[in-house]
């Protein structure tokens, strides 16, 4: 009894001390978050500052055992402004930080010095700047660091070697200078492209992809072109070195452009057609008069002049070696090869360029890679696709099937892809009215394909192009079935049952469309969600109670008119149904069109 009386107050006090400590730590985390949200604008305005605990706030993760904030994840939340001091850096138990795809500024790496538990840092696509400070290399638990596409500067320090757990390091698209240090970590991803680095690439990086280093004008050594050794480089003129550097940069970035370059050079002495053959297959040329072509009619695309060293039809392989057009506005392959081109993006089926023709026209050219069908099969499919008309399907304007190159030509669509608008700075222009109209247009286009016994095979927001007035055009219809694809099953749009993308099905199209609907409503990029958080968009939406959808799931830009809320929820239900795991449970595209029409009318 005495014993208990004596010790109880101490025991109680110990308890209350413990309680105070954990409470005040969480309170300090909360203070830090409030300091953060008071300066940066964006989704943090939804944080309810009257909550005593920050753990229920969007994007905030707590460990309820230690009662501390361990994660801050606000990717693409339109946060803008300079990260204030004593905010994120005060979350000393933080393990995962994702502020990817915002408009944040500041020197955040300096602030993180006391966040020694950090494992994952995703800060790509912001406007962050500053050097990587020495204190950063004390964060010895780091596993993945992505600070690409910012304005970080300074040298890449050899102290990265102190981060022994690091496996993924993305530094591309910044202003880093100096040489690449000899880093011994076992990187599974390493990217320093598009900086101002110089010097020799350390030997242990020699077997990494060229793509990890491109866009650094003064970097050399494997996997890039070899470094000029001392004596040689003294003899080479500055111009020659510049030539080599420019040559290799063109070679890897604008391949089409370098083919143009080749063709221009040989144009004077050779015919255009052979120049193309040369560029493609390096067969030595022989002089010949340029043949006349008729582009309007695919039946007459062979040269009318058969005199010449290649001996006319019979000796000519089945190569028509020209572009075939479906309608008006055709041009010669040579015109295309002479045009200047700008790469728009790389996708599953190949690389897309915008070409500026000499006559002032602009077209989109898709350079297909890994085409796995014969010329006959290719032509049959493209001709079938080319004849199909629907106002929301991007028509194929022309095609070319050469030995080396397989090209498709499309009209240029001014605004860009739905993905770039929806996940870009102009997303607020996409009101609910526009989004629902886009959804209906896409649905009708896919239904049109299905009703003609075709499947799209690769529905995603990247493949939806927007013209003026946000008129949607579905592109890449049926193309994925022509190529062998090596992309891993992580696209975020691919139906769970699809193993081989060449075997397209209507059900898989409906799944992809369902994801697209959810993307339109949430503004979330399903591929990023999949890669970064390992969860697909339907599960993410369904993980939130329906009563909280409007505050937690809807894209902020859709909250302007409360009357829309009910319809937006109905939309989400259509999307979830389309994206059922089991193909049989998915609606047909015809049903989807009917439902969306009804929702748009109500
Ligand atoms: C904010 O939190 C307080 C206390 O938890 C609650 O009473 C209030 O309704 C919340 N406000 C909003 C807008 O959710
Ligand atoms: C944390 O809280 C969740 C839900 O309240 C609970 O399921 C989980 O078991 C808790 N974890 C710990 C470590 O207490
Ligand atoms: C945040 O960190 C700074 C520097 O360590 C410290 O002075 C300050 O008290 C911290 N703020 C809070 C609210 O804990
Ligand atoms: C880290 O913690 C130390 C000691 O508490 C403090 O002096 C320093 O200001 C903190 N750094 C930052 C960036 O908050
Ligand atoms: C990295 O580790 C080395 C050797 O352990 C040490 O000398 C150096 O100070 C560390 N660098 C940083 C920035 O902590
Ligand atoms: C990037 O940082 C440099 C200094 O390192 C600065 O001069 C430049 O204005 C910054 N650019 C942007 C877009 O913030
Ligand atoms: C590079 O080579 C090392 C050993 O030489 C090997 O362990 C590693 O797997 C290779 N990496 C790639 C991407 O081939
Ligand atoms: C590295 O980044 C560049 C620029 O964003 C990108 O084009 C390239 O594909 C990346 N390389 C790798 C190996 O992922």
Tab-separated table of N, CA and C in Angstrom, residues 53-129:
chain	number	residue	atom	x	y	z
A	53	UNK	N	-6.185	17.067	-35.048
A	53	UNK	CA	-5.128	16.220	-35.600
A	53	UNK	C	-5.072	16.399	-37.118
A	54	UNK	N	-3.899	16.435	-37.698
A	54	UNK	CA	-3.803	16.593	-39.150
A	54	UNK	C	-3.981	15.271	-39.891
A	55	UNK	N	-4.152	14.175	-39.143
A	55	UNK	CA	-4.047	12.858	-39.781
A	55	UNK	C	-5.166	12.558	-40.762
A	56	UNK	N	-6.290	13.298	-40.670
A	56	UNK	CA	-7.365	13.020	-41.624
A	56	UNK	C	-7.281	13.944	-42.836
A	57	UNK	N	-6.294	14.824	-42.865
A	57	UNK	CA	-6.211	15.751	-43.990
A	57	UNK	C	-5.756	15.030	-45.254
A	58	UNK	N	-6.299	15.481	-46.375
A	58	UNK	CA	-5.918	14.903	-47.657
A	58	UNK	C	-4.401	14.915	-47.814
A	59	UNK	N	-3.867	13.767	-48.164
A	59	UNK	CA	-2.444	13.703	-48.469
A	59	UNK	C	-1.537	13.538	-47.266
A	60	UNK	N	-2.114	13.587	-46.063
A	60	UNK	CA	-1.275	13.458	-44.863
A	60	UNK	C	-1.396	12.036	-44.318
A	61	UNK	N	-0.281	11.385	-44.113
A	61	UNK	CA	-0.286	10.031	-43.562
A	61	UNK	C	0.358	10.053	-42.191
A	62	UNK	N	-0.284	9.358	-41.242
A	62	UNK	CA	0.282	9.312	-39.901
A	62	UNK	C	0.581	7.876	-39.528
A	63	UNK	N	1.504	7.706	-38.627
A	63	UNK	CA	1.718	6.403	-38.022
A	63	UNK	C	1.030	6.477	-36.671
A	64	UNK	N	-0.051	5.693	-36.471
A	64	UNK	CA	-0.791	5.869	-35.222
A	64	UNK	C	-0.088	5.216	-34.038
A	65	UNK	N	0.963	4.442	-34.301
A	65	UNK	CA	1.740	3.912	-33.179
A	65	UNK	C	2.609	5.028	-32.587
A	66	UNK	N	3.296	5.768	-33.431
A	66	UNK	CA	4.142	6.842	-32.911
A	66	UNK	C	3.399	8.170	-32.852
A	67	UNK	N	2.212	8.206	-33.465
A	67	UNK	CA	1.425	9.428	-33.505
A	67	UNK	C	2.204	10.583	-34.151
A	68	UNK	N	2.808	10.276	-35.280
A	68	UNK	CA	3.543	11.300	-36.009
A	68	UNK	C	3.165	11.257	-37.490
A	69	UNK	N	3.406	12.373	-38.156
A	69	UNK	CA	3.166	12.418	-39.601
A	69	UNK	C	4.334	11.724	-40.300
A	70	UNK	N	4.015	10.727	-41.119
A	70	UNK	CA	5.082	9.988	-41.802
A	70	UNK	C	5.033	10.149	-43.319
A	71	UNK	N	3.956	10.718	-43.813
A	71	UNK	CA	3.879	10.878	-45.263
A	71	UNK	C	3.166	12.154	-45.641
A	72	UNK	N	3.643	12.794	-46.686
A	72	UNK	CA	2.934	13.937	-47.243
A	72	UNK	C	2.884	13.709	-48.743
A	73	UNK	N	1.677	13.474	-49.242
A	73	UNK	CA	1.543	13.138	-50.655
A	73	UNK	C	0.496	14.030	-51.300
A	74	UNK	N	0.978	15.028	-52.013
A	74	UNK	CA	0.053	15.918	-52.708
A	74	UNK	C	0.509	16.064	-54.158
A	75	UNK	N	0.568	14.956	-54.890
A	75	UNK	CA	1.004	15.066	-56.277
A	75	UNK	C	-0.054	15.777	-57.115
A	76	UNK	N	0.384	16.647	-57.983
A	76	UNK	CA	-0.532	17.304	-58.911
A	76	UNK	C	-1.651	18.053	-58.235
A	77	UNK	N	-1.390	18.651	-57.079
A	77	UNK	CA	-2.456	19.298	-56.320
A	77	UNK	C	-2.474	20.808	-56.563
A	78	UNK	N	-1.832	21.222	-57.609
A	78	UNK	CA	-1.747	22.639	-57.977
A	78	UNK	C	-1.226	23.528	-56.846
A	79	UNK	N	-0.264	23.003	-56.115
A	79	UNK	CA	0.346	23.817	-55.073
A	79	UNK	C	1.276	24.812	-55.745
A	80	UNK	N	1.170	26.055	-55.345
A	80	UNK	CA	2.038	27.066	-55.940
A	80	UNK	C	2.581	27.953	-54.845
A	81	UNK	N	3.794	28.427	-55.048
A	81	UNK	CA	4.398	29.318	-54.074
A	81	UNK	C	5.700	28.740	-53.571
A	82	UNK	N	6.334	29.504	-52.703
A	82	UNK	CA	7.636	29.089	-52.192
A	82	UNK	C	7.441	28.316	-50.899
A	83	UNK	N	8.032	27.148	-50.804
A	83	UNK	CA	7.874	26.333	-49.594
A	83	UNK	C	8.500	27.091	-48.422
A	84	UNK	N	7.721	27.376	-47.380
A	84	UNK	CA	8.264	28.206	-46.294
A	84	UNK	C	9.210	27.413	-45.402
A	85	UNK	N	10.154	28.096	-44.761
A	85	UNK	CA	11.050	27.413	-43.819
A	85	UNK	C	10.258	26.905	-42.612
A	86	UNK	N	10.829	25.954	-41.896
A	86	UNK	CA	10.185	25.353	-40.721
A	86	UNK	C	8.825	24.741	-41.048
A	87	UNK	N	8.635	24.298	-42.274
A	87	UNK	CA	7.383	23.599	-42.575
A	87	UNK	C	7.691	22.127	-42.800
A	88	UNK	N	7.948	21.742	-44.039
A	88	UNK	CA	8.170	20.315	-44.299
A	88	UNK	C	9.377	19.800	-43.514
A	89	UNK	N	10.394	20.646	-43.391
A	89	UNK	CA	11.598	20.226	-42.671
A	89	UNK	C	11.342	19.920	-41.206
A	90	UNK	N	10.247	20.409	-40.657
A	90	UNK	CA	9.936	20.120	-39.254
A	90	UNK	C	9.188	18.797	-39.077
A	91	UNK	N	8.814	18.176	-40.165
A	91	UNK	CA	8.152	16.867	-40.057
A	91	UNK	C	9.263	15.822	-39.943
A	92	UNK	N	9.810	15.703	-38.757
A	92	UNK	CA	11.067	14.960	-38.646
A	92	UNK	C	10.893	13.447	-38.745
A	93	UNK	N	9.653	12.954	-38.754
A	93	UNK	CA	9.473	11.509	-38.913
A	93	UNK	C	8.971	11.154	-40.317
A	94	UNK	N	9.090	12.115	-41.210
A	94	UNK	CA	8.583	11.910	-42.568
A	94	UNK	C	9.363	10.798	-43.266
A	95	UNK	N	8.611	9.903	-43.899
A	95	UNK	CA	9.263	8.835	-44.656
A	95	UNK	C	9.049	8.996	-46.150
A	96	UNK	N	7.905	9.545	-46.507
A	96	UNK	CA	7.592	9.657	-47.922
A	96	UNK	C	7.098	11.064	-48.207
A	97	UNK	N	7.701	11.711	-49.186
A	97	UNK	CA	7.319	13.063	-49.546
A	97	UNK	C	7.049	13.088	-51.038
A	98	UNK	N	5.813	13.364	-51.405
A	98	UNK	CA	5.515	13.489	-52.829
A	98	UNK	C	4.764	14.785	-53.084
A	99	UNK	N	5.429	15.703	-53.728
A	99	UNK	CA	4.790	16.973	-54.110
A	99	UNK	C	4.974	17.146	-55.616
A	100	UNK	N	5.048	16.011	-56.292
A	100	UNK	CA	5.277	15.966	-57.724
A	100	UNK	C	4.231	16.769	-58.496
A	101	UNK	N	4.677	17.409	-59.584
A	101	UNK	CA	3.721	18.007	-60.513
A	101	UNK	C	2.961	19.187	-59.943
A	102	UNK	N	3.631	20.039	-59.183
A	102	UNK	CA	2.999	21.263	-58.712
A	102	UNK	C	3.794	22.450	-59.245
A	103	UNK	N	3.594	23.595	-58.663
A	103	UNK	CA	4.319	24.777	-59.124
A	103	UNK	C	5.129	25.362	-57.974
A	104	UNK	N	5.719	24.480	-57.211
A	104	UNK	CA	6.408	24.934	-56.000
A	104	UNK	C	7.786	25.487	-56.317
A	105	UNK	N	8.175	26.489	-55.547
A	105	UNK	CA	9.505	27.077	-55.678
A	105	UNK	C	10.238	26.936	-54.352
A	106	UNK	N	11.496	27.305	-54.342
A	106	UNK	CA	12.241	27.305	-53.088
A	106	UNK	C	13.355	26.274	-53.083
A	107	UNK	N	14.120	26.329	-52.021
A	107	UNK	CA	15.270	25.437	-51.903
A	107	UNK	C	14.955	24.373	-50.879
A	108	UNK	N	14.037	23.515	-51.197
A	108	UNK	CA	13.517	22.589	-50.197
A	108	UNK	C	14.564	21.613	-49.666
A	109	UNK	N	15.561	21.263	-50.479
A	109	UNK	CA	16.518	20.249	-50.015
A	109	UNK	C	17.278	20.718	-48.781
A	110	UNK	N	17.449	22.034	-48.662
A	110	UNK	CA	18.106	22.580	-47.476
A	110	UNK	C	17.292	22.328	-46.218
A	111	UNK	N	15.968	22.361	-46.379
A	111	UNK	CA	15.098	22.243	-45.202
A	111	UNK	C	14.996	20.815	-44.684
A	112	UNK	N	15.372	19.847	-45.520
A	112	UNK	CA	15.081	18.466	-45.148
A	112	UNK	C	16.124	17.869	-44.207
A	113	UNK	N	17.073	18.657	-43.757
A	113	UNK	CA	18.220	18.078	-43.058
A	113	UNK	C	17.852	17.238	-41.833
A	114	UNK	N	16.749	17.577	-41.154
A	114	UNK	CA	16.401	16.804	-39.961
A	114	UNK	C	15.386	15.690	-40.234
A	115	UNK	N	15.060	15.467	-41.481
A	115	UNK	CA	14.089	14.417	-41.823
A	115	UNK	C	14.842	13.124	-42.093
A	116	UNK	N	15.490	12.612	-41.066
A	116	UNK	CA	16.436	11.523	-41.302
A	116	UNK	C	15.763	10.199	-41.659
A	117	UNK	N	14.428	10.141	-41.532
A	117	UNK	CA	13.758	8.878	-41.856
A	117	UNK	C	13.310	8.812	-43.313
A	118	UNK	N	13.526	9.878	-44.047
A	118	UNK	CA	13.004	9.930	-45.422
A	118	UNK	C	13.510	8.777	-46.273
A	119	UNK	N	12.581	8.141	-46.971
A	119	UNK	CA	12.933	7.061	-47.889
A	119	UNK	C	12.622	7.416	-49.334
A	120	UNK	N	11.500	8.094	-49.524
A	120	UNK	CA	11.058	8.403	-50.886
A	120	UNK	C	10.859	9.911	-51.043
A	121	UNK	N	11.491	10.478	-52.018
A	121	UNK	CA	11.286	11.901	-52.309
A	121	UNK	C	10.859	12.037	-53.763
A	122	UNK	N	9.667	12.528	-53.977
A	122	UNK	CA	9.198	12.784	-55.343
A	122	UNK	C	8.868	14.261	-55.483
A	123	UNK	N	9.756	15.003	-56.077
A	123	UNK	CA	9.537	16.448	-56.209
A	123	UNK	C	9.586	16.873	-57.668
A	124	UNK	N	9.499	15.893	-58.574
A	124	UNK	CA	9.669	16.223	-59.987
A	124	UNK	C	8.584	17.164	-60.493
A	125	UNK	N	8.908	17.873	-61.570
A	125	UNK	CA	7.968	18.798	-62.196
A	125	UNK	C	7.474	19.889	-61.266
A	126	UNK	N	8.405	20.623	-60.698
A	126	UNK	CA	8.075	21.832	-59.960
A	126	UNK	C	9.040	22.909	-60.441
A	127	UNK	N	9.185	23.954	-59.666
A	127	UNK	CA	10.140	24.992	-60.044
A	127	UNK	C	11.177	25.180	-58.949
A	128	UNK	N	11.540	24.088	-58.330
A	128	UNK	CA	12.460	24.144	-57.199
A	128	UNK	C	13.866	24.442	-57.691
A	129	UNK	N	14.647	25.070	-56.832
A	129	UNK	CA	15.980	25.462	-57.274
A	129	UNK	C	16.982	25.286	-56.144
